[in-house]
Short mmCIF file of C-alpha atoms and ligand atoms in Angstrom, two decimals:
data_model
loop_
_atom_site.label_atom_id
_atom_site.label_comp_id
_atom_site.label_asym_id
_atom_site.label_seq_id
_atom_site.Cartn_x
_atom_site.Cartn_y
_atom_site.Cartn_z
CA UNK A 130 29.85 -21.45 -12.77
CA UNK A 131 31.08 -18.45 -10.78
CA UNK A 132 31.21 -14.84 -11.83
CA UNK A 133 32.33 -11.78 -9.89
CA UNK A 134 31.92 -8.18 -11.03
CA UNK A 135 32.80 -4.99 -9.18
CA UNK A 136 32.49 -1.22 -9.50
CA UNK A 137 34.98 1.18 -7.94
CA UNK A 138 34.00 2.16 -4.43
CA UNK A 139 33.15 5.82 -4.56
CA UNK A 140 34.70 8.64 -2.58
CA UNK A 141 32.06 10.26 -0.43
CA UNK A 142 33.50 13.77 -0.46
CA UNK A 143 30.90 14.83 -3.02
CA UNK A 144 27.46 13.84 -4.29
CA UNK A 145 26.98 10.96 -6.74
CA UNK A 146 27.14 12.00 -10.41
CA UNK A 147 26.75 10.43 -13.81
CA UNK A 148 30.31 9.00 -13.73
CA UNK A 149 29.40 6.91 -10.70
CA UNK A 150 26.08 5.92 -12.26
CA UNK A 151 27.98 4.79 -15.37
CA UNK A 152 30.14 2.21 -13.56
CA UNK A 153 27.15 1.05 -11.51
CA UNK A 154 25.03 0.45 -14.60
CA UNK A 155 27.85 -1.20 -16.58
CA UNK A 156 28.53 -3.72 -13.81
CA UNK A 157 24.79 -4.23 -13.38
CA UNK A 158 24.26 -5.00 -17.07
CA UNK A 159 27.05 -7.57 -16.96
CA UNK A 160 25.83 -9.11 -13.68
CA UNK A 161 22.27 -9.41 -15.00
CA UNK A 162 23.42 -10.96 -18.28
CA UNK A 163 25.48 -13.56 -16.40
CA UNK A 164 22.58 -14.40 -14.08
CA UNK A 165 20.28 -14.94 -17.08
CA UNK A 166 23.03 -17.17 -18.44
CA UNK A 167 22.99 -19.38 -15.34
CA UNK A 168 26.07 -18.09 -13.48
CA UNK A 169 26.40 -17.81 -9.71
CA UNK A 170 27.07 -14.06 -9.63
CA UNK A 171 28.54 -11.87 -6.92
CA UNK A 172 28.27 -8.17 -7.72
CA UNK A 173 29.66 -5.62 -5.29
CA UNK A 174 29.81 -1.86 -5.08
CA UNK A 175 30.15 0.58 -2.20
CA UNK A 176 31.85 3.63 -0.74
CA UNK A 177 35.47 4.57 -0.06
CA UNK A 178 35.27 6.54 3.16
CA UNK A 179 38.77 7.02 4.59
CA UNK A 180 41.60 9.38 3.69
CA UNK A 181 42.54 13.01 3.97
CA UNK A 182 40.11 14.11 1.25
CA UNK A 183 37.02 12.75 3.01
CA UNK A 184 38.26 13.93 6.43
CA UNK A 185 38.72 17.42 4.92
CA UNK A 186 35.22 17.49 3.39
CA UNK A 187 33.67 16.39 6.69
CA UNK A 188 35.55 19.14 8.54
CA UNK A 189 34.43 21.71 5.96
CA UNK A 190 30.80 20.69 6.33
CA UNK A 191 31.11 21.09 10.08
CA UNK A 192 29.93 17.54 10.75
CA UNK A 193 31.59 14.76 12.63
CA UNK A 194 33.32 12.49 10.12
CA UNK A 195 31.29 9.43 11.17
CA UNK A 196 27.97 11.20 10.66
CA UNK A 197 29.24 12.71 7.44
CA UNK A 198 30.17 9.24 6.14
CA UNK A 199 26.79 7.75 7.05
CA UNK A 200 24.97 10.54 5.30
CA UNK A 201 27.08 10.56 2.14
CA UNK A 202 27.34 6.80 1.80
CA UNK A 203 23.55 6.58 1.91
CA UNK A 204 23.34 8.85 -1.15
CA UNK A 205 25.33 6.32 -3.18
CA UNK A 206 23.12 3.51 -1.94
CA UNK A 207 20.08 5.57 -2.97
CA UNK A 208 21.57 6.14 -6.40
CA UNK A 209 21.85 2.35 -6.81
CA UNK A 210 18.19 2.00 -5.91
CA UNK A 211 16.86 4.51 -8.39
CA UNK A 212 19.05 3.11 -11.15
CA UNK A 213 17.78 -0.42 -10.48
CA UNK A 214 21.22 -1.77 -9.58
CA UNK A 215 21.07 -5.44 -8.57
CA UNK A 216 24.25 -5.52 -6.45
CA UNK A 217 24.64 -8.35 -3.97
CA UNK A 218 26.76 -6.32 -1.59
CA UNK A 219 27.30 -2.66 -0.78
CA UNK A 220 30.52 -2.30 1.12
CA UNK A 221 31.62 0.61 3.28
CA UNK A 222 35.30 0.80 4.14
CA UNK A 223 34.40 1.98 7.65
CA UNK A 224 32.78 -1.37 8.43
CA UNK A 225 34.36 -3.75 10.92
CA UNK A 226 34.47 -6.62 8.40
CA UNK A 227 36.60 -4.40 6.17
CA UNK A 228 39.02 -3.35 8.90
CA UNK A 229 39.65 -7.02 9.61
CA UNK A 230 40.12 -7.81 5.93
CA UNK A 231 42.47 -4.90 5.16
CA UNK A 232 44.59 -5.56 8.25
CA UNK A 233 44.88 -9.25 7.37
CA UNK A 234 45.92 -8.37 3.84
CA UNK A 235 48.55 -6.00 5.27
CA UNK A 236 49.94 -8.76 7.49
CA UNK A 237 50.10 -11.14 4.55
CA UNK A 238 52.14 -8.55 2.62
CA UNK A 239 54.50 -7.89 5.53
CA UNK A 240 57.53 -9.59 3.98
CA UNK A 241 57.49 -6.79 1.36
CA UNK A 242 56.91 -3.93 3.80
CA UNK A 243 59.62 -1.80 5.42
CA UNK A 244 59.76 1.49 7.34
CA UNK A 245 61.28 4.65 5.91
CA UNK A 246 60.57 8.34 5.42
CA UNK A 247 58.45 9.67 2.56
CA UNK A 248 59.50 13.04 1.41
CA UNK A 249 57.76 14.40 -1.64
CA UNK A 250 54.50 15.59 -3.18
CA UNK A 251 50.97 14.43 -2.43
CA UNK A 252 47.71 15.28 -4.16
CA UNK A 253 44.87 15.02 -1.65
CA UNK A 254 42.24 15.39 -4.39
CA UNK A 255 43.60 12.34 -6.23
CA UNK A 256 44.76 10.65 -2.98
CA UNK A 257 47.97 9.98 -4.85
CA UNK A 258 51.73 10.45 -4.35
CA UNK A 259 53.10 12.46 -7.25
CA UNK A 260 56.73 12.03 -8.37
CA UNK A 261 58.70 15.25 -8.81
CA UNK A 262 59.12 14.45 -12.53
CA UNK A 263 55.32 14.50 -13.07
CA UNK A 264 54.71 17.89 -11.44
CA UNK A 265 53.74 20.49 -14.05
CA UNK A 266 53.29 24.16 -13.15
CA UNK A 267 53.20 23.16 -9.49
CA UNK A 268 50.29 20.74 -10.06
CA UNK A 269 49.64 16.99 -10.42
CA UNK A 270 49.09 15.69 -13.99
CA UNK A 271 45.33 15.73 -13.26
CA UNK A 272 45.55 19.46 -12.51
CA UNK A 273 45.02 18.89 -8.78
CA UNK A 274 47.03 20.93 -6.28
CA UNK A 275 49.88 19.14 -4.52
CA UNK A 276 51.41 19.59 -1.08
CA UNK A 277 54.89 18.79 0.09
CA UNK A 278 54.89 16.13 2.79
CA UNK A 279 57.63 14.58 4.85
CA UNK A 280 56.66 11.82 7.24
CA UNK A 281 57.67 8.49 8.58
CA UNK A 282 55.98 5.89 6.43
CA UNK A 283 55.80 2.22 5.63
CA UNK A 284 56.78 1.28 2.11
CA UNK A 285 55.75 -1.61 -0.10
CA UNK A 286 58.50 -3.12 -2.26
CA UNK A 287 56.70 -2.48 -5.50
CA UNK A 288 60.08 -2.33 -7.28
CA UNK A 289 60.41 -6.09 -6.77
CA UNK A 290 57.25 -6.77 -8.81
CA UNK A 291 58.01 -5.18 -12.19
CA UNK A 292 59.15 -8.35 -13.92
CA UNK A 293 56.41 -10.49 -12.39
CA UNK A 294 53.75 -8.02 -13.48
CA UNK A 295 55.09 -7.84 -17.03
CA UNK A 296 55.14 -11.61 -17.18
CA UNK A 297 51.53 -11.71 -15.97
CA UNK A 298 50.41 -9.17 -18.63
CA UNK A 299 52.28 -11.18 -21.27
CA UNK A 300 50.74 -14.51 -20.28
CA UNK A 301 47.26 -13.02 -19.85
CA UNK A 302 46.74 -10.70 -22.81
CA UNK A 303 43.12 -10.09 -21.74
CA UNK A 304 44.03 -8.98 -18.23
CA UNK A 305 43.78 -5.25 -19.01
CA UNK A 306 41.31 -3.72 -21.46
CA UNK A 307 40.89 -1.77 -23.63
CA UNK A 308 44.19 -2.06 -25.53
CA UNK A 309 45.07 1.63 -25.03
CA UNK A 310 44.98 1.12 -21.26
CA UNK A 311 46.99 -2.05 -21.52
CA UNK A 312 49.74 -0.31 -23.50
CA UNK A 313 49.85 2.57 -21.06
CA UNK A 314 50.30 0.19 -18.13
CA UNK A 315 52.92 -1.98 -19.82
CA UNK A 316 54.94 1.15 -20.64
CA UNK A 317 54.55 2.46 -17.12
CA UNK A 318 55.81 -0.79 -15.58
CA UNK A 319 58.63 -1.08 -18.14
CA UNK A 320 59.83 2.39 -17.22
CA UNK A 321 60.67 1.02 -13.74
CA UNK A 322 58.62 0.82 -10.55
CA UNK A 323 59.52 2.64 -7.37
CA UNK A 324 58.57 1.42 -3.89
CA UNK A 325 55.24 2.76 -2.74
CA UNK A 326 54.53 4.62 0.47
CA UNK A 327 51.55 2.81 1.99
CA UNK A 328 50.93 4.51 5.33
CA UNK A 329 50.18 7.99 6.63
CA UNK A 330 50.84 9.35 10.09
CA UNK A 331 49.73 13.00 9.88
CA UNK A 332 46.03 12.19 10.32
CA UNK A 333 44.06 9.29 11.72
CA UNK A 334 40.99 8.86 9.46
CA UNK A 335 41.96 5.44 8.19
CA UNK A 336 42.52 1.83 9.12
CA UNK A 337 45.17 1.48 11.84
CA UNK A 338 48.23 -0.47 10.83
CA UNK A 339 48.53 -3.58 12.96
CA UNK A 340 51.32 -3.13 15.51
CA UNK A 341 52.28 0.40 14.41
CA UNK A 342 50.59 3.02 16.52
CA UNK A 343 50.07 6.38 14.89
CA UNK A 344 50.02 5.00 11.33
CA UNK A 345 46.96 4.48 9.18
CA UNK A 346 46.88 2.73 5.83
CA UNK A 347 47.27 4.71 2.64
CA UNK A 348 43.67 4.96 1.45
CA UNK A 349 44.33 3.00 -1.76
CA UNK A 350 45.58 -0.10 0.10
CA UNK A 351 42.44 0.13 2.22
CA UNK A 352 40.19 0.75 -0.80
CA UNK A 353 41.51 -2.01 -3.06
CA UNK A 354 41.03 -4.56 -0.28
CA UNK A 355 37.26 -3.94 -0.49
CA UNK A 356 36.97 -6.45 -3.31
CA UNK A 357 38.11 -9.36 -1.18
CA UNK A 358 36.30 -8.10 1.92
CA UNK A 359 33.10 -8.45 -0.06
CA UNK A 360 33.93 -12.12 -0.69
CA UNK A 361 34.28 -12.76 3.03
CA UNK A 362 38.09 -12.51 3.29
CA UNK A 363 39.93 -13.56 5.45
CA UNK A 364 37.34 -16.30 5.93
CA UNK A 365 36.27 -18.58 3.08
CA UNK A 366 39.66 -18.74 1.29
CA UNK A 367 38.33 -21.17 -1.30
CA UNK A 368 35.46 -18.92 -2.24
CA UNK A 369 37.76 -15.88 -2.34
CA UNK A 370 40.08 -17.67 -4.73
CA UNK A 371 37.31 -19.15 -6.90
CA UNK A 372 35.56 -15.79 -7.27
CA UNK A 373 38.72 -13.73 -7.81
CA UNK A 374 39.78 -15.94 -10.70
CA UNK A 375 36.46 -15.07 -12.42
CA UNK A 376 36.54 -11.40 -11.40
CA UNK A 377 36.05 -8.43 -13.71
CA UNK A 378 36.83 -5.03 -12.20
CA UNK A 379 34.97 -2.19 -13.91
CA UNK A 380 36.79 1.10 -13.28
CA UNK A 381 37.39 4.51 -14.82
CA UNK A 382 40.50 5.08 -16.89
CA UNK A 383 42.23 7.40 -14.42
CA UNK A 384 42.39 4.72 -11.74
CA UNK A 385 43.80 1.99 -13.96
CA UNK A 386 47.31 2.18 -12.50
CA UNK A 387 46.01 1.42 -9.01
CA UNK A 388 44.09 -1.60 -10.26
CA UNK A 389 46.46 -3.02 -12.85
CA UNK A 390 49.79 -2.40 -11.09
CA UNK A 391 49.41 -1.92 -7.32
CA UNK A 392 46.50 -4.30 -6.75
CA UNK A 393 47.98 -7.34 -8.54
CA UNK A 394 51.34 -6.67 -6.83
CA UNK A 395 49.63 -6.63 -3.41
CA UNK A 396 47.79 -9.85 -4.24
CA UNK A 397 50.98 -11.53 -5.50
CA UNK A 398 52.76 -10.50 -2.32
CA UNK A 399 49.95 -11.90 -0.15
CA UNK A 400 49.78 -15.11 -2.20
CA UNK A 401 46.18 -14.45 -3.24
CA UNK A 402 44.45 -15.00 -6.58
CA UNK A 403 44.57 -12.18 -9.12
CA UNK A 404 41.40 -10.95 -10.86
CA UNK A 405 40.70 -12.16 -14.37
CA UNK A 406 40.25 -8.79 -16.00
CA UNK A 407 40.34 -5.07 -15.43
CA UNK A 408 38.27 -2.93 -17.77
CA UNK A 409 38.80 0.83 -17.81
CA UNK A 410 35.95 2.93 -19.16
CA UNK A 411 36.15 6.46 -20.54
CA UNK A 412 34.89 9.76 -19.21
CA UNK A 413 31.70 11.70 -19.89
CA UNK A 414 31.65 15.38 -20.62
CA UNK A 415 28.43 17.39 -20.53
CA UNK A 416 27.29 19.41 -23.54
CA UNK A 417 30.91 19.37 -24.75
CA UNK A 418 32.45 20.59 -21.48
CA UNK A 419 34.36 18.84 -18.73
CA UNK A 420 32.00 18.37 -15.78
CA UNK A 421 32.99 20.40 -12.78
CA UNK A 422 31.36 21.62 -9.64
CA UNK A 423 32.57 25.15 -10.20
CA UNK A 424 31.10 25.30 -13.73
CA UNK A 425 27.92 23.75 -12.27
CA UNK A 426 27.42 21.30 -15.14
CA UNK A 427 27.79 18.03 -13.24
CA UNK A 428 25.04 15.66 -14.39
CA UNK A 429 23.07 14.61 -11.32
CA UNK A 430 21.45 11.19 -11.83
CA UNK A 431 18.62 11.83 -9.32
CA UNK A 432 16.54 14.45 -11.16
CA UNK A 433 17.36 12.82 -14.47
CA UNK A 434 15.99 9.44 -13.41
CA UNK A 435 13.02 11.09 -11.71
CA UNK A 436 12.19 12.66 -15.04
CA UNK A 437 12.88 9.84 -17.46
CA UNK A 438 13.07 6.63 -15.41
CA UNK A 439 16.13 4.39 -15.16
CA UNK A 440 15.79 2.49 -18.43
CA UNK A 441 16.11 5.43 -20.81
CA UNK A 442 19.32 6.55 -19.12
CA UNK A 443 20.68 3.01 -18.88
CA UNK A 444 20.06 2.54 -22.59
CA UNK A 445 21.48 5.89 -23.61
CA UNK A 446 24.80 5.51 -21.77
CA UNK A 447 25.66 2.26 -23.54
CA UNK A 448 24.11 2.91 -26.94
CA UNK A 449 25.59 6.35 -27.44
CA UNK A 450 29.26 5.54 -26.90
CA UNK A 451 31.47 2.47 -27.21
CA UNK A 452 32.31 1.31 -23.69
CA UNK A 453 35.96 2.20 -23.08
CA UNK A 454 35.80 5.48 -25.03
CA UNK A 455 34.93 8.98 -23.84
CA UNK A 456 31.46 10.35 -24.49
CA UNK A 457 29.43 13.51 -24.34
CA UNK A 458 26.16 13.73 -22.47
CA UNK A 459 23.52 16.11 -23.77
CA UNK A 460 19.80 16.46 -23.18
CA UNK A 461 19.26 16.54 -26.95
CA UNK A 462 21.19 13.31 -27.59
CA UNK A 463 19.25 11.55 -24.83
CA UNK A 464 15.94 12.80 -26.24
CA UNK A 465 16.83 11.60 -29.72
CA UNK A 466 17.85 8.13 -28.57
CA UNK A 467 14.60 7.81 -26.64
CA UNK A 468 12.36 8.96 -29.42
CA UNK A 469 14.08 7.18 -32.36
CA UNK A 470 15.49 3.96 -30.92
CA UNK A 471 13.15 3.32 -28.02
CA UNK A 472 9.73 4.78 -28.84
CA UNK A 473 9.88 4.40 -32.64
CA UNK A 474 11.93 1.29 -33.29
CA UNK A 475 11.41 -0.89 -30.24
CA UNK A 476 8.16 0.52 -28.84
CA UNK A 477 6.33 0.45 -32.16
CA UNK A 478 7.49 -3.03 -33.03
CA UNK A 479 6.21 -4.49 -29.77
CA UNK A 480 3.07 -2.41 -29.78
CA UNK A 481 1.96 -3.09 -33.30
CA UNK A 482 2.59 -6.83 -33.23
CA UNK A 483 1.11 -7.50 -29.82
CA UNK A 484 -1.79 -5.10 -30.33
CA UNK A 485 -2.51 -6.84 -33.61
CA UNK A 486 -2.72 -10.18 -31.81
CA UNK A 487 -4.86 -8.56 -29.15
CA UNK A 488 -7.26 -7.23 -31.74
CA UNK A 489 -7.97 -10.75 -32.90
CA UNK A 490 -9.27 -11.72 -29.48
CA UNK A 491 -5.85 -11.83 -27.85
CA UNK A 492 -5.59 -15.42 -29.04
CA UNK A 493 -2.33 -16.34 -30.66
CA UNK A 494 -2.37 -19.43 -32.88
CA UNK A 495 1.09 -20.77 -33.41
CA UNK A 496 2.61 -22.33 -36.51
CA UNK A 497 6.25 -23.28 -37.01
CA UNK A 498 5.52 -24.21 -40.62
CA UNK A 499 7.92 -21.48 -41.75
CA UNK A 500 8.79 -20.13 -45.15
CA UNK A 501 12.37 -18.99 -45.72
CA UNK A 502 11.88 -15.44 -44.40
CA UNK A 503 10.15 -16.56 -41.23
CA UNK A 504 12.80 -19.22 -40.62
CA UNK A 505 15.50 -16.61 -41.04
CA UNK A 506 13.93 -14.32 -38.42
CA UNK A 507 13.29 -17.26 -36.11
CA UNK A 508 16.90 -18.41 -36.30
CA UNK A 509 18.24 -14.93 -35.69
CA UNK A 510 15.97 -14.62 -32.66
CA UNK A 511 17.07 -17.94 -31.19
CA UNK A 512 20.71 -16.93 -31.66
CA UNK A 513 20.47 -13.41 -30.28
CA UNK A 514 21.88 -14.02 -26.80
CA UNK A 515 24.44 -16.46 -28.24
CA UNK A 516 25.71 -13.57 -30.35
CA UNK A 517 25.69 -11.18 -27.40
CA UNK A 518 27.61 -13.52 -25.08
CA UNK A 519 31.18 -13.02 -26.42
CA UNK A 520 30.54 -9.26 -26.62
CA UNK A 521 29.42 -9.08 -22.99
CA UNK A 522 32.44 -11.19 -22.02
CA UNK A 523 34.65 -8.52 -23.60
CA UNK A 524 32.59 -5.77 -21.93
CA UNK A 525 31.54 -4.55 -25.39
CA UNK A 526 28.18 -3.41 -24.07
CA UNK A 527 27.70 -1.05 -26.98
CA UNK A 528 28.28 -3.89 -29.45
CA UNK A 529 25.83 -6.10 -27.56
CA UNK A 530 23.10 -3.45 -27.80
CA UNK A 531 23.94 -3.03 -31.48
CA UNK A 532 23.23 -6.72 -32.08
CA UNK A 533 19.83 -6.36 -30.38
CA UNK A 534 18.97 -3.31 -32.46
CA UNK A 535 19.89 -5.17 -35.68
CA UNK A 536 17.16 -7.65 -34.78
CA UNK A 537 14.74 -4.84 -33.93
CA UNK A 538 15.36 -3.31 -37.37
CA UNK A 539 15.00 -6.65 -39.14
CA UNK A 540 11.79 -7.39 -37.31
CA UNK A 541 10.31 -4.04 -38.26
CA UNK A 542 11.22 -4.68 -41.88
CA UNK A 543 9.74 -8.17 -41.62
CA UNK A 544 6.41 -6.75 -40.41
CA UNK A 545 6.35 -4.24 -43.24
CA UNK A 546 7.13 -6.88 -45.86
CA UNK A 547 4.83 -9.59 -44.48
CA UNK A 548 1.86 -7.20 -44.02
CA UNK A 549 -0.01 -9.34 -41.47
CA UNK A 550 -2.99 -6.97 -41.62
CA UNK A 551 -3.54 -8.19 -45.21
CA UNK A 552 -2.90 -11.85 -44.37
CA UNK A 553 -5.78 -11.70 -41.90
CA UNK A 554 -8.12 -11.58 -44.86
CA UNK A 555 -6.21 -13.76 -47.29
CA UNK A 556 -4.09 -16.45 -45.67
CA UNK A 557 -4.69 -17.44 -42.06
CA UNK A 558 -2.06 -20.25 -42.14
CA UNK A 559 0.68 -17.86 -43.30
CA UNK A 560 -0.49 -15.34 -40.71
CA UNK A 561 0.12 -17.84 -37.90
CA UNK A 562 3.69 -18.49 -39.11
CA UNK A 563 4.39 -14.76 -39.50
CA UNK A 564 3.13 -13.96 -36.00
CA UNK A 565 5.00 -16.91 -34.52
CA UNK A 566 8.28 -15.71 -36.03
CA UNK A 567 7.59 -12.19 -34.76
CA UNK A 568 6.74 -13.37 -31.25
CA UNK A 569 9.94 -15.40 -31.23
CA UNK A 570 11.82 -12.29 -32.21
CA UNK A 571 10.11 -10.01 -29.66
CA UNK A 572 10.73 -12.53 -26.91
CA UNK A 573 14.45 -12.73 -27.82
CA UNK A 574 14.65 -8.93 -27.97
CA UNK A 575 13.06 -8.72 -24.52
CA UNK A 576 15.78 -11.00 -23.16
CA UNK A 577 18.44 -9.07 -25.09
CA UNK A 578 17.39 -5.75 -23.56
CA UNK A 579 16.66 -7.21 -20.10
CA UNK A 580 20.18 -6.66 -18.68
CA UNK A 581 20.11 -3.06 -19.97
CA UNK A 582 16.47 -2.14 -19.40
CA UNK A 583 15.02 -4.44 -16.75
CA UNK A 584 11.73 -2.54 -16.36
CA UNK A 585 10.98 -2.42 -20.07
CA UNK A 586 11.87 -6.07 -20.53
CA UNK A 587 9.64 -6.92 -17.56
CA UNK A 588 6.72 -5.20 -19.30
CA UNK A 589 7.25 -7.21 -22.48
CA UNK A 590 7.57 -10.43 -20.51
CA UNK A 591 4.25 -9.53 -18.90
CA UNK A 592 2.59 -8.89 -22.29
CA UNK A 593 3.72 -12.36 -23.41
CA UNK A 594 3.16 -14.40 -20.22
CA UNK A 595 6.88 -15.09 -19.85
CA UNK A 596 8.54 -15.37 -16.43
CA UNK A 597 11.78 -13.84 -17.75
CA UNK A 598 14.24 -15.63 -15.47
CA UNK A 599 16.68 -17.37 -17.79
CA UNK A 600 17.92 -17.21 -21.38
CA UNK A 601 16.89 -20.87 -21.62
CA UNK A 602 13.30 -19.66 -21.99
CA UNK A 603 14.19 -18.41 -25.47
CA UNK A 604 14.52 -22.02 -26.58
CA UNK A 605 10.95 -23.02 -25.72
CA UNK A 606 8.44 -23.24 -28.58
CA UNK A 607 5.32 -21.14 -28.24
CA UNK A 608 2.06 -22.99 -27.89
CA UNK A 609 -1.33 -21.45 -28.71
CA UNK A 610 -2.15 -18.94 -26.03
CA UNK A 611 -3.90 -15.76 -25.08
CA UNK A 612 -1.87 -12.58 -24.51
CA UNK A 613 -2.94 -9.79 -22.21
CA UNK A 614 -3.37 -6.41 -23.76
CA UNK A 615 -0.10 -4.42 -24.27
CA UNK A 616 0.36 -0.81 -23.18
CA UNK A 617 2.92 1.59 -24.70
CA UNK A 618 6.49 0.85 -23.58
CA UNK A 619 7.70 4.42 -23.73
CA UNK A 620 4.79 6.76 -23.13
CA UNK A 621 5.57 10.35 -24.13
CA UNK A 622 4.85 11.88 -20.72
CA UNK A 623 7.96 10.38 -19.10
O1 ME8 B 980 38.48 6.97 -7.66
N1 ME8 B 980 32.79 10.17 -16.50
O2 ME8 B 980 36.55 7.20 -6.46
P1 ME8 B 980 35.83 8.40 -7.25
C1 ME8 B 980 32.90 8.85 -16.25
N2 ME8 B 980 37.52 5.85 -4.48
N3 ME8 B 980 33.36 8.34 -15.08
C2 ME8 B 980 33.74 9.22 -14.15
C3 ME8 B 980 33.63 10.62 -14.32
C4 ME8 B 980 33.13 11.09 -15.57
N4 ME8 B 980 33.01 12.38 -15.86
N5 ME8 B 980 34.07 11.21 -13.19
C5 ME8 B 980 34.43 10.22 -12.34
C6 ME8 B 980 37.79 6.72 -6.70
N6 ME8 B 980 34.22 9.02 -12.91
C7 ME8 B 980 38.24 5.70 -5.67
C8 ME8 B 980 38.08 4.31 -6.26
S1 ME8 B 980 38.28 1.62 -6.10
C9 ME8 B 980 39.07 0.52 -5.12
C10 ME8 B 980 38.55 3.19 -5.36
C11 ME8 B 980 34.50 7.69 -12.35
O3 ME8 B 980 34.55 8.59 -6.55
C12 ME8 B 980 35.98 7.48 -12.17
O4 ME8 B 980 36.57 7.13 -13.39
O5 ME8 B 980 36.74 9.55 -7.39
C13 ME8 B 980 36.03 6.37 -11.15
O6 ME8 B 980 36.12 5.11 -11.80
C14 ME8 B 980 34.70 6.47 -10.43
O7 ME8 B 980 33.97 7.53 -11.06
C15 ME8 B 980 34.82 6.74 -8.96
O8 ME8 B 980 35.60 7.86 -8.71
#
């Protein structure tokens, strides 16, 4: 069973911020869930290093563009490390393997490529050609400045792909998500596609076009090819095809057009397999304001994770907002989520049950002789990841966390109702069944949170002598055993 998940590759003209962390964590949660579920996963991320924007930033910083790229790309790799991102590949578009891949893709698309002259507007900040009709007050729709360019260019016959794309969207209703993004793309394609300029000749920071001196690839052709480079393209065609057909691209909503229109058209032209799904997430604001360098309110993941660790942030980003919608980041909201959901609900549940077991010698005597209430909790625990699976497959990460927290709430209520501290004195048989049901539930919760909060889950696995490798472990019955002593999951000091 194959599974392939990707993040966008990030422009290196600026430092990593919470928007980049968001895509990294989303793809990581999905990759981890699939690995627990027994899939052969390939998860790639990386940096998008060519184009006029990066060349300009390097020049501004007074560094050679190669050194600049090395330095900036490393920051994104470091961000992955501190966030506990389990990617299998980190691709840089300046690597040799990528040059070979992008040039091969170009050659495979050659029947749809012709030479002409591009005369029109270009937004360097968005690395995007902007049609005259979309220019408002002399700016691109994103608000970025535009410049008039006129240069000899190669064009891709995108206009020939409108019908084929619409047919693909129709036959594969899950190809683009969420629905708002799908509608936007269908309308865009229905309104008629124009051929796309896919080379630049006014600068040379890009991948040379095979057989056309003086032309480099338009950065988006180069960038989109990263996904197949990571699979080993142009080698291993069978693996490329098998993985692409199970591929989910996680991207931000403003780059949906590139992924849902241009990319499938390029792949169709080259005769390659299209991805299974493209999921466009929303944007974060900070304390109610759009993040911007000039306002100085860009959320930097490095100090944040240094202060609170990766798990609190990873939890917050997917619990606070439905994945696919916009959200607002605030220190207060993060603090509340940590203290209510994590320390109070989850932390206390684990702590009080496991500490209770510990108090009685750390020995846990098991009984599956359940009454109705215990059976109910047990069955919910055993079904937790089964319930999460279709949600994760729709990238409803918020919904998946919601299902876990329903079980956390039920388990807390179960402890309060069952009052094991009283059963100790009155009914030792019932006590065993109550603790067994609770341990089943805590183990399932640990697996449920593991894709989101790997460190926290690892601690719980440790408290319960569980290896924590596969969801299959949830199906094993407990046998009498001794648990090591638990420590608080979310200590106040960090
Ligand atoms: O677009 N909230 O790179 P990029 C959430 N290189 N997400 C945000 C955000 C915010 N405030 N700001 C940015 C590129 N993002 C190309 C991709 S893929 C073949 C090439 C997200 O560094 C944004 O939506 O400008 C995008 O998905 C990602 O950060 C990378 O943006």
